[in-house]
Coordinates of N, CA and C and ligand atoms in Angstrom, one line a residue:
M1 N 0.9 -1.3 0.2 CA -0.1 0.0 -0.1 C 0.9 1.2 0.1
S2 N 0.3 2.4 -0.8 CA 1.1 3.3 -0.7 C 1.3 4.3 0.6
L3 N 2.5 4.9 0.7 CA 2.9 5.4 2.0 C 2.9 6.9 1.6
T4 N 2.3 7.6 2.6 CA 2.2 9.2 2.7 C 2.8 9.9 3.8
A5 N 3.7 10.8 3.3 CA 4.5 11.3 4.4 C 3.7 12.6 5.0
I6 N 3.9 12.9 6.3 CA 3.2 13.8 6.8 C 4.3 14.9 7.6
I7 N 4.4 16.2 7.2 CA 5.1 17.0 7.9 C 4.7 17.8 8.9
G8 N 5.0 17.6 9.8 CA 4.3 18.4 11.1 C 5.0 19.7 11.5
G9 N 4.1 20.7 11.6 CA 4.7 21.9 11.9 C 4.5 22.5 13.3
T10 N 4.8 23.7 13.8 CA 4.7 24.5 14.9 C 3.0 23.9 15.2
G11 N 3.1 23.3 16.6 CA 1.6 22.7 16.9 C 1.3 21.2 16.8
L12 N 2.3 20.7 15.9 CA 2.4 19.4 15.4 C 3.3 18.7 15.7
T13 N 4.0 18.3 16.8 CA 5.5 17.7 16.9 C 5.3 16.2 16.8
R14 N 4.2 15.8 17.2 CA 3.7 14.2 17.2 C 2.6 14.1 16.8
L15 N 2.3 12.8 16.0 CA 1.0 12.8 15.4 C 0.6 11.5 16.4
T16 N -0.1 11.9 17.5 CA -0.5 10.7 18.5 C -1.3 9.8 18.1
H17 N -2.2 10.2 17.1 CA -3.2 9.2 16.5 C -2.6 8.0 15.7
L18 N -1.5 8.1 15.5 CA -0.8 7.1 14.6 C -0.6 6.1 15.5
Q19 N -0.7 4.7 14.9 CA -0.6 3.5 15.5 C 0.9 3.1 15.0
V20 N 1.9 3.4 15.8 CA 3.4 3.3 15.5 C 4.0 2.1 15.2
H21 N 4.4 1.9 14.1 CA 5.2 0.4 13.7 C 6.7 0.4 14.1
R22 N 7.4 1.7 13.8 CA 8.8 1.8 13.9 C 9.1 3.0 13.8
R23 N 10.3 3.4 14.2 CA 11.0 4.6 13.9 C 12.4 4.4 13.5
E24 N 12.7 5.3 12.7 CA 13.8 5.3 12.0 C 14.7 6.7 12.2
S25 N 16.0 6.6 12.1 CA 16.8 7.9 12.0 C 17.8 7.8 10.8
P26 N 17.1 8.1 9.5 CA 18.1 7.9 8.5 C 19.2 8.8 8.5
A27 N 20.3 8.7 7.7 CA 21.5 9.6 7.2 C 21.2 9.8 5.8
T28 N 21.3 11.1 5.5 CA 21.1 11.5 3.9 C 22.4 12.3 3.5
P29 N 22.6 12.5 2.4 CA 23.9 13.1 1.8 C 23.8 14.3 2.2
Y30 N 22.7 14.9 2.8 CA 22.5 16.2 3.5 C 22.6 16.7 4.7
G31 N 22.9 15.3 5.5 CA 22.9 15.5 6.8 C 21.6 14.7 7.6
A32 N 21.3 15.0 8.7 CA 20.3 14.4 9.3 C 18.9 15.2 9.2
P33 N 17.8 14.6 9.2 CA 16.4 15.4 9.1 C 16.2 15.9 10.4
S34 N 15.1 16.6 10.5 CA 15.0 17.5 11.8 C 14.5 16.5 12.9
S35 N 13.7 15.3 12.4 CA 13.5 14.5 13.4 C 13.7 13.0 13.3
E36 N 13.3 11.9 14.0 CA 13.5 10.6 13.3 C 12.0 10.6 12.5
L37 N 11.8 9.4 11.8 CA 10.8 9.2 11.0 C 9.9 8.2 11.6
T38 N 8.7 8.6 11.9 CA 7.9 7.8 12.5 C 6.9 7.1 11.8
F39 N 7.1 5.6 11.6 CA 6.0 4.8 10.5 C 4.8 4.4 11.2
G40 N 3.8 4.3 10.8 CA 2.6 4.0 11.5 C 1.2 4.0 10.4
R41 N 0.4 3.2 11.1 CA -1.1 3.4 10.3 C -2.1 4.4 11.1
L42 N -3.0 5.0 10.4 CA -3.9 5.7 10.7 C -5.1 5.3 9.7
A43 N -6.4 5.0 10.6 CA -7.6 4.5 9.9 C -7.1 3.8 8.5
G44 N -6.3 2.7 9.0 CA -6.0 1.6 7.7 C -5.0 2.1 6.6
R45 N -4.5 3.2 7.0 CA -3.5 3.6 5.9 C -2.0 4.1 6.2
D46 N -1.2 3.7 5.5 CA 0.2 3.9 5.9 C 0.8 5.4 6.1
F47 N 1.4 5.8 7.2 CA 2.0 7.2 7.2 C 3.4 7.1 7.6
V48 N 4.1 8.2 7.4 CA 5.3 8.5 7.5 C 5.3 9.7 8.5
F49 N 5.6 10.0 9.4 CA 5.6 11.3 10.1 C 7.2 12.1 10.5
L50 N 7.1 13.2 10.1 CA 8.3 14.0 10.4 C 8.0 15.3 11.0
A51 N 8.8 15.6 12.2 CA 8.4 17.1 12.7 C 9.6 18.1 12.3
R52 N 8.9 18.7 11.6 CA 9.8 19.9 10.8 C 10.6 20.8 11.7
H53 N 10.2 21.0 12.9 CA 11.2 22.0 13.9 C 11.7 21.1 14.7
G54 N 11.7 19.4 14.7 CA 12.4 18.5 15.6 C 11.4 18.4 16.7
D55 N 11.7 17.4 17.4 CA 11.2 16.6 18.5 C 12.0 16.7 19.5
P56 N 11.9 17.7 20.8 CA 11.1 19.0 20.9 C 11.3 20.1 19.9
H57 N 10.5 20.7 20.0 CA 10.3 22.0 18.8 C 11.5 22.7 19.0
T58 N 12.7 22.5 18.5 CA 13.8 23.5 18.6 C 14.7 24.2 17.5
I59 N 14.1 23.6 16.3 CA 14.9 24.2 15.1 C 13.9 25.4 14.5
P60 N 14.4 26.4 14.5 CA 13.9 27.7 13.9 C 13.6 27.6 12.3
P61 N 12.8 28.3 11.7 CA 12.3 28.0 10.3 C 13.5 28.3 9.4
H62 N 14.7 29.0 9.5 CA 15.7 29.2 8.6 C 16.7 28.3 8.9
K63 N 16.6 27.5 10.0 CA 17.8 26.7 10.3 C 17.3 25.2 9.8
I64 N 16.0 25.1 9.4 CA 15.9 23.6 9.0 C 16.4 22.9 8.2
N65 N 16.9 21.8 8.0 CA 17.6 21.1 6.9 C 16.4 20.5 6.1
Y66 N 15.9 21.6 5.2 CA 15.0 20.8 4.3 C 15.2 19.9 3.3
R67 N 16.6 20.3 2.9 CA 16.8 19.0 2.0 C 17.0 17.8 2.5
A68 N 17.6 17.6 3.9 CA 17.6 16.4 4.5 C 16.2 15.9 4.9
N69 N 15.3 16.6 5.1 CA 13.9 16.2 5.4 C 13.3 15.4 4.2
L70 N 13.4 16.0 3.1 CA 12.6 15.8 1.9 C 13.4 14.7 1.5
W71 N 14.7 14.6 1.3 CA 15.5 13.4 1.0 C 15.0 12.2 1.8
A72 N 15.0 12.3 3.1 CA 14.7 11.1 3.9 C 13.4 10.5 3.5
L73 N 12.5 11.3 3.3 CA 11.0 11.0 3.0 C 11.1 10.2 1.9
K74 N 11.7 10.5 0.8 CA 11.7 10.0 -0.5 C 12.4 8.8 -0.5
Q75 N 13.6 8.8 0.3 CA 14.3 7.5 0.4 C 13.4 6.4 1.5
A76 N 12.4 6.7 2.4 CA 11.8 6.0 3.1 C 10.5 5.5 2.3
G77 N 10.2 5.9 1.0 CA 9.3 5.3 0.0 C 8.0 6.1 0.0
A78 N 8.0 7.2 0.5 CA 6.9 8.1 0.5 C 6.7 8.5 -0.7
E79 N 5.1 8.5 -1.3 CA 4.8 8.7 -2.7 C 4.0 10.2 -2.5
A80 N 3.8 10.7 -1.5 CA 3.1 11.9 -1.6 C 3.5 12.7 -0.2
I81 N 3.4 13.9 -0.1 CA 3.6 14.6 1.3 C 2.5 15.5 1.5
I82 N 1.9 15.6 2.7 CA 1.1 16.4 3.3 C 1.7 17.3 4.3
A83 N 1.7 18.7 3.9 CA 2.5 19.5 5.2 C 1.7 20.3 6.0
A84 N 1.8 20.1 7.3 CA 1.1 21.1 7.8 C 1.6 22.3 8.2
A85 N 0.9 23.5 8.4 CA 1.9 24.6 8.3 C 0.9 25.7 9.0
A86 N 1.3 26.5 10.0 CA 1.2 27.4 10.8 C 1.3 28.6 10.1
V87 N 0.1 29.3 10.1 CA 0.2 30.9 9.2 C -0.5 31.7 10.0
G88 N -0.2 33.1 9.4 CA -0.7 34.3 9.8 C -1.8 34.8 8.7
G89 N -2.9 35.2 9.0 CA -3.9 35.2 8.0 C -3.9 36.8 7.5
I90 N -3.9 37.1 6.3 CA -3.7 38.3 5.6 C -5.1 38.7 5.0
R91 N -5.5 37.7 4.4 CA -7.1 38.1 3.5 C -8.2 38.2 4.8
P92 N -9.2 39.1 4.8 CA -10.1 39.2 5.7 C -10.8 38.0 5.9
D93 N -11.1 36.9 5.3 CA -11.9 35.6 5.4 C -10.8 34.7 6.1
L94 N -9.4 35.0 6.2 CA -8.6 34.0 6.5 C -8.3 34.3 8.3
A95 N -9.3 34.3 8.9 CA -9.1 34.5 10.4 C -8.6 33.4 11.4
P96 N -8.0 33.9 12.3 CA -7.5 32.6 13.4 C -8.3 31.4 13.4
G97 N -7.8 30.2 13.4 CA -8.4 29.1 13.6 C -9.0 28.5 12.2
R98 N -8.9 29.4 11.2 CA -9.5 28.5 9.9 C -8.4 27.9 9.4
L99 N -8.9 26.9 8.4 CA -7.8 26.0 7.7 C -8.0 26.8 6.1
A100 N -6.9 26.6 5.5 CA -6.8 26.7 4.1 C -5.9 25.8 3.3
I101 N -6.3 25.5 2.0 CA -5.3 24.7 1.3 C -4.9 25.6 0.2
P102 N -3.7 26.3 0.3 CA -3.2 27.1 -0.6 C -2.7 26.6 -1.9
H103 N -2.9 27.5 -3.1 CA -2.7 26.8 -4.4 C -1.6 27.4 -4.9
Q104 N -0.7 28.7 -4.4 CA 0.4 29.3 -4.9 C 1.2 29.9 -3.8
I105 N 2.5 30.1 -4.3 CA 3.6 30.5 -3.5 C 4.4 31.8 -3.8
I106 N 4.9 32.8 -2.9 CA 5.6 33.5 -3.2 C 6.6 33.5 -2.3
D107 N 7.8 33.4 -2.7 CA 9.2 33.2 -1.6 C 9.8 34.4 -1.5
Y108 N 9.7 34.6 -0.2 CA 10.7 36.0 0.4 C 11.6 35.5 1.1
T109 N 12.1 34.3 1.3 CA 13.2 33.6 2.0 C 14.5 34.0 1.6
W110 N 15.7 33.8 2.1 CA 17.0 34.1 1.3 C 18.0 33.2 2.2
G111 N 18.8 32.6 1.4 CA 20.1 32.0 1.8 C 19.8 30.7 2.5
R112 N 18.6 30.0 2.2 CA 18.3 28.7 2.5 C 19.0 27.7 1.4
A113 N 19.2 26.5 2.0 CA 19.7 25.5 0.9 C 18.5 25.1 0.1
G114 N 18.2 25.4 -1.3 CA 16.8 25.3 -1.7 C 16.8 24.4 -2.8
T115 N 17.9 23.7 -3.2 CA 17.9 22.6 -4.3 C 18.7 21.5 -4.3
F116 N 18.4 20.4 -4.8 CA 19.3 19.3 -5.0 C 20.4 19.3 -6.0
F117 N 19.8 20.5 -7.1 CA 20.4 20.4 -8.4 C 21.6 21.4 -8.3
E118 N 22.3 21.5 -7.8 CA 23.5 22.1 -7.8 C 24.9 21.8 -7.5
E119 N 25.3 20.6 -7.7 CA 26.6 19.9 -7.4 C 26.5 18.7 -8.3
G120 N 27.9 18.2 -9.0 CA 27.8 17.1 -9.7 C 26.7 16.7 -10.9
L121 N 26.4 18.0 -11.5 CA 25.5 18.1 -12.5 C 26.2 17.7 -13.8
D122 N 25.4 16.9 -14.8 CA 25.9 16.7 -16.0 C 25.0 17.5 -17.0
H123 N 23.9 18.4 -16.5 CA 23.3 19.4 -17.2 C 22.6 20.1 -15.9
V124 N 22.2 21.4 -16.6 CA 21.7 22.3 -15.4 C 20.0 21.9 -15.6
T125 N 19.4 21.8 -14.5 CA 18.2 21.4 -14.2 C 17.3 22.5 -13.9
H126 N 16.1 22.8 -14.3 CA 15.0 24.0 -14.0 C 13.8 23.1 -14.0
I127 N 13.3 22.9 -12.7 CA 12.0 22.3 -12.6 C 10.7 23.2 -12.8
D128 N 9.8 22.9 -13.6 CA 8.4 23.6 -13.7 C 7.9 23.7 -12.3
F129 N 7.5 25.0 -12.0 CA 7.0 25.0 -10.8 C 5.9 26.0 -10.8
T130 N 5.2 26.0 -12.0 CA 4.1 26.9 -12.3 C 3.1 26.9 -11.3
T131 N 2.8 25.5 -10.8 CA 1.8 25.4 -10.0 C 2.4 24.5 -8.9
P132 N 2.6 25.3 -7.8 CA 3.8 24.4 -6.8 C 3.1 23.5 -5.8
Y133 N 1.9 23.4 -5.9 CA 1.2 22.3 -5.2 C 0.5 21.4 -6.2
S134 N 0.5 20.0 -5.7 CA -0.4 19.1 -6.6 C -1.7 19.4 -6.5
E135 N -2.5 19.6 -7.6 CA -3.8 20.0 -7.5 C -4.6 18.8 -7.1
N136 N -4.1 17.7 -7.7 CA -5.0 16.3 -7.3 C -4.7 16.1 -5.5
L137 N -3.8 16.2 -5.2 CA -3.7 16.3 -3.4 C -4.5 17.3 -2.8
R138 N -4.2 18.5 -3.5 CA -5.2 19.5 -2.9 C -6.6 19.5 -2.9
Q139 N -7.2 18.7 -4.1 CA -8.5 18.5 -3.9 C -9.1 17.5 -3.0
K140 N -7.9 16.5 -2.9 CA -8.3 15.4 -1.9 C -8.5 15.9 -0.4
L141 N -7.5 17.0 -0.2 CA -7.6 17.5 1.3 C -8.7 18.3 1.5
I142 N -9.3 19.2 0.5 CA -10.3 19.8 0.3 C -11.4 19.0 0.7
A143 N -11.6 18.0 -0.1 CA -12.8 16.8 0.0 C -12.8 16.2 1.4
S144 N -11.5 15.9 1.9 CA -11.5 15.3 3.1 C -11.8 16.2 4.5
A145 N -11.5 17.4 4.1 CA -11.9 18.5 5.2 C -13.4 18.5 5.3
R146 N -14.1 18.6 4.1 CA -15.5 18.9 3.9 C -16.1 17.7 4.5
A147 N -15.7 16.3 4.3 CA -16.3 15.1 4.6 C -16.3 15.1 6.2
A148 N -15.1 15.9 6.6 CA -15.0 15.7 8.1 C -15.7 16.8 8.8
G149 N -16.7 17.6 8.2 CA -17.5 18.6 8.6 C -16.8 19.7 8.8
L150 N -15.5 20.0 8.4 CA -14.7 21.1 8.5 C -14.8 22.2 7.4
S151 N -14.9 23.5 7.9 CA -15.0 24.5 6.8 C -13.6 24.8 6.4
V152 N -13.4 24.9 5.1 CA -11.9 25.0 4.7 C -11.8 26.0 3.3
V153 N -10.8 26.7 3.4 CA -10.6 27.8 2.3 C -10.1 27.1 1.2
D154 N -10.5 26.8 -0.3 CA -10.0 26.6 -1.3 C -8.9 27.3 -2.0
G155 N -7.7 27.3 -2.0 CA -6.8 28.2 -2.5 C -6.3 29.3 -1.6
G156 N -5.2 30.1 -2.1 CA -4.8 31.2 -1.2 C -3.1 31.1 -1.7
V157 N -2.7 32.4 -1.6 CA -1.3 32.5 -1.9 C -0.5 32.7 -0.7
Y158 N 0.5 31.8 -0.5 CA 1.3 31.5 0.8 C 2.5 32.1 0.5
G159 N 2.6 33.3 1.2 CA 4.0 34.1 1.2 C 4.9 33.6 2.2
C160 N 6.2 33.0 1.9 CA 7.2 32.4 2.9 C 8.1 33.5 3.2
T161 N 8.2 33.9 4.3 CA 9.0 34.7 4.9 C 10.5 34.2 5.6
Q162 N 11.5 34.8 6.0 CA 12.6 34.3 6.5 C 12.5 33.8 7.9
G163 N 11.8 34.7 8.7 CA 11.7 34.5 10.3 C 12.9 34.5 11.0
P164 N 13.4 34.0 12.0 CA 12.3 33.5 12.9 C 11.3 34.8 13.4
R165 N 11.6 36.0 13.3 CA 10.8 37.1 13.9 C 9.6 37.1 13.1
L166 N 8.5 37.7 13.3 CA 7.3 38.0 12.9 C 7.5 39.2 11.9
E167 N 6.5 39.5 11.0 CA 6.9 40.6 10.0 C 6.5 42.0 10.7
T168 N 6.7 43.0 9.9 CA 6.3 44.3 10.4 C 5.0 44.5 9.8
A169 N 4.1 45.3 10.1 CA 2.8 46.0 9.5 C 3.1 46.3 8.3
A170 N 4.3 46.9 7.7 CA 4.4 47.5 6.3 C 5.0 46.3 5.3
E171 N 5.6 45.2 6.0 CA 6.1 44.2 5.4 C 4.8 43.5 4.8
I172 N 3.8 43.3 5.5 CA 2.1 42.4 5.4 C 1.6 43.4 4.4
A173 N 1.8 44.6 4.5 CA 1.1 45.7 3.4 C 1.6 45.4 2.1
R174 N 3.1 45.2 2.1 CA 3.5 44.8 0.7 C 3.3 43.6 0.3
M175 N 3.4 42.6 1.2 CA 2.8 41.3 0.7 C 1.4 41.2 0.3
E176 N 0.5 41.8 0.8 CA -0.6 41.8 0.4 C -1.0 42.3 -1.2
H177 N -0.1 43.6 -1.2 CA 0.0 44.2 -2.4 C 0.5 43.1 -3.5
D178 N 1.2 42.4 -3.1 CA 1.8 41.6 -4.0 C 0.9 40.2 -4.4
G179 N -0.1 40.3 -3.4 CA -1.2 39.2 -3.7 C -1.1 37.8 -2.6
C180 N -0.4 37.8 -1.5 CA -0.2 37.0 -0.7 C -1.6 37.2 0.3
D181 N -2.1 35.8 0.5 CA -3.1 35.8 1.5 C -2.9 35.3 2.7
L182 N -1.8 34.4 3.0 CA -1.5 33.8 3.9 C 0.2 34.2 4.2
V183 N 0.6 34.1 5.5 CA 2.1 34.2 5.5 C 2.6 33.1 6.6
G184 N 3.7 32.5 6.2 CA 4.2 31.3 6.9 C 5.6 31.4 6.7
M185 N 6.6 30.8 7.5 CA 8.0 30.6 7.2 C 8.6 29.4 6.7
T186 N 7.9 28.4 6.5 CA 8.4 27.3 6.0 C 8.0 26.4 4.8
G187 N 7.1 27.1 4.1 CA 6.6 26.8 2.8 C 7.5 26.3 1.9
M188 N 8.5 27.2 1.8 CA 9.8 27.3 0.8 C 11.1 27.2 1.5
P189 N 11.9 26.1 1.1 CA 12.0 25.7 -0.3 C 11.4 24.2 -0.1
E190 N 10.6 24.0 1.1 CA 10.0 22.7 1.0 C 9.3 22.3 -0.1
A191 N 8.5 23.1 -0.6 CA 7.5 22.9 -1.6 C 8.4 22.4 -3.0
A192 N 9.4 23.2 -3.4 CA 10.1 23.1 -4.3 C 11.2 21.9 -4.6
L193 N 11.8 21.5 -3.2 CA 12.6 20.3 -3.1 C 11.7 19.1 -3.2
A194 N 10.4 19.1 -2.6 CA 9.2 18.0 -3.1 C 9.2 17.8 -4.6
R195 N 9.0 19.0 -5.2 CA 8.9 19.0 -6.6 C 10.2 18.5 -7.2
E196 N 11.3 18.8 -7.0 CA 12.4 18.3 -7.6 C 12.6 16.7 -7.4
L197 N 12.2 16.4 -6.2 CA 12.2 14.8 -6.2 C 10.8 14.2 -6.7
E198 N 10.0 14.9 -7.3 CA 8.9 14.4 -8.0 C 7.8 13.7 -7.1
L199 N 7.5 14.2 -5.7 CA 6.6 14.0 -4.8 C 5.6 14.9 -5.0
P200 N 4.3 14.6 -5.1 CA 3.2 15.5 -4.9 C 3.3 15.9 -3.6
Y201 N 3.0 17.3 -3.5 CA 3.1 18.0 -2.4 C 1.9 19.0 -2.3
A202 N 1.4 18.8 -1.0 CA 0.2 20.1 -0.8 C 0.4 20.4 0.7
A203 N -0.1 21.5 0.9 CA -0.3 21.8 2.4 C -1.3 22.1 2.9
C204 N -1.7 22.0 4.3 CA -3.0 22.5 5.0 C -2.4 23.5 6.0
A205 N -2.9 24.6 5.4 CA -2.7 25.9 6.3 C -3.4 26.2 7.3
I206 N -2.9 26.4 8.7 CA -3.8 26.5 9.8 C -3.6 28.0 10.2
V207 N -4.5 29.0 10.1 CA -4.4 30.4 10.4 C -4.3 30.3 12.1
A208 N -3.1 30.8 12.7 CA -2.7 31.0 14.0 C -3.1 32.3 14.7
N209 N -3.0 33.1 13.7 CA -3.0 34.8 14.2 C -3.1 35.8 12.7
W210 N -3.9 36.8 13.1 CA -3.9 37.8 12.2 C -2.6 38.4 11.9
A211 N -2.2 38.4 10.5 CA -0.7 38.8 10.4 C -0.8 40.2 10.9
A212 N 0.7 40.7 10.9 CA 1.0 42.1 11.6 C 0.3 43.1 11.0
G213 N -0.4 43.9 11.9 CA -1.0 45.2 11.5 C -2.7 44.9 10.9
K214 N -2.8 43.6 11.1 CA -4.3 43.2 10.3 C -5.3 42.8 11.7
N215 N -4.6 43.4 12.8 CA -5.5 43.3 14.1 C -4.9 44.5 14.9
E216 N -5.6 44.8 16.0 CA -5.1 45.9 16.8 C -4.0 45.1 17.9
G217 N -3.0 45.7 18.5 CA -2.0 45.3 19.3 C -1.0 44.3 18.8
E218 N -0.3 43.6 19.6 CA 0.9 42.9 19.1 C 0.4 41.3 19.0
I219 N 1.1 40.5 18.4 CA 0.9 39.2 18.2 C 1.4 38.5 18.9
T220 N 0.6 37.8 19.8 CA 1.4 36.8 21.0 C 1.4 35.5 20.9
L221 N 2.4 35.0 21.6 CA 2.6 33.4 21.3 C 1.5 32.7 21.9
A222 N 0.7 33.2 23.3 CA -0.3 32.8 23.7 C -1.7 32.6 22.6
E223 N -1.6 33.6 21.9 CA -2.8 33.7 20.9 C -2.5 32.6 19.8
I224 N -1.3 32.5 19.5 CA -0.9 31.6 18.4 C -1.2 30.3 18.8
E225 N -0.8 29.9 20.1 CA -0.6 28.5 20.5 C -2.3 28.0 20.8
R226 N -2.9 29.1 21.1 CA -4.5 29.0 21.5 C -5.2 28.3 20.0
H227 N -5.0 29.1 19.0 CA -5.6 28.7 17.7 C -4.9 27.7 17.1
L228 N -3.8 27.3 17.4 CA -3.2 26.1 16.8 C -3.6 25.0 17.4
A229 N -3.8 24.8 18.7 CA -4.3 23.6 19.3 C -5.5 23.1 18.8
R230 N -6.5 24.2 18.5 CA -7.7 23.7 17.9 C -7.4 23.4 16.4
G231 N -6.5 24.1 15.6 CA -6.6 23.8 14.4 C -5.7 22.6 14.0
M232 N -4.9 22.4 14.8 CA -4.3 20.9 14.5 C -5.0 19.9 14.8
A233 N -5.9 19.9 15.9 CA -7.0 19.0 16.1 C -8.0 18.8 14.7
D234 N -8.3 19.9 14.4 CA -9.0 19.8 13.0 C -8.2 19.1 11.9
F235 N -6.9 19.6 11.8 CA -5.8 18.8 10.8 C -6.0 17.3 10.9
V236 N -5.9 16.9 12.2 CA -5.9 15.3 12.3 C -7.2 14.8 12.1
A237 N -8.3 15.4 12.1 CA -9.8 15.0 11.7 C -9.7 14.9 10.1
L238 N -9.1 15.9 9.5 CA -8.9 15.8 7.9 C -8.2 14.6 7.6
L239 N -7.1 14.4 8.4 CA -6.3 13.5 7.7 C -7.0 12.3 8.1
T240 N -7.6 11.7 9.2 CA -8.4 10.8 9.5 C -9.4 10.4 8.3
R241 N -10.0 11.4 7.7 CA -10.9 11.2 6.6 C -10.2 11.1 5.3
F242 N -9.0 11.8 5.2 CA -8.3 11.3 4.0 C -7.9 10.0 3.8
A243 N -7.4 9.2 5.1 CA -7.0 8.0 5.2 C -8.0 7.0 4.8
E244 N -9.5 7.4 5.6 CA -10.5 6.6 5.3 C -11.0 6.4 3.7
S245 N -10.5 7.7 3.1 CA -11.3 7.6 1.5 C -10.3 7.5 0.7
S246 N -9.0 7.3 1.0 CA -8.1 6.9 -0.2 C -7.6 5.3 0.0
Ligands
LIG1 N1 3.8 35.2 10.2 C1 4.7 34.2 9.6 N2 4.7 32.9 10.1 C2 3.6 32.6 11.0 C3 2.8 33.5 11.1 C4 3.1 35.2 10.8 O1 2.1 36.0 11.3 N3 1.9 33.0 12.1 C5 2.4 31.5 12.2 N4 3.4 31.5 11.4

């Protein structure tokens, strides 16, 4: 049976609903992945789980070894990747607590190791990235969320910032002008590396807070954690439905 990888983000360091079969700590040509890989079953389907920020949650977004993570999942036999991503909401309907399945990305990060295609090449490779997320997997996630009785937003442009600090209000205004609906710190180069490895990839964004300047006052960690706790429970419900239906 096919193996689906889950990359857990902030608020999802462990997938406690997984019936665990084994754990592995693979080596890759790029070093060690963020966490061990946890293999198990959920609702009759095989999954492999990786904690993007490590377990415990200690690796900030710009220090994540994205290449090792993606390589390890490919090597483990994953055939598709579902990423959970905590985000700030920019568009008025993307309020804290909402789920969205983004359809596009704008990359504002810098200095991250973002390609497998840079050494020992016999030719230069440019992947097509017109549609950064797998449309097929996106539709499955949307259908699974709706079947689980969850309200989900179909689409959205995910702007990926460098972090680890949150943005200024002016930066968010610029991103909004650029067309961003959501802001997070980990979507890139993760999505591009998945494409380089020909792994279908889609993300479930969980809105943790209003993006900077979209609400009065400061963004607090307590607010983020409160919304993420509920959002991640919704994500697990979506995943269970996904497992049951595919
Ligand atoms: N900005 C960037 N990344 C985030 C945010 C945010 O407001 N909230 C959760 N991840």
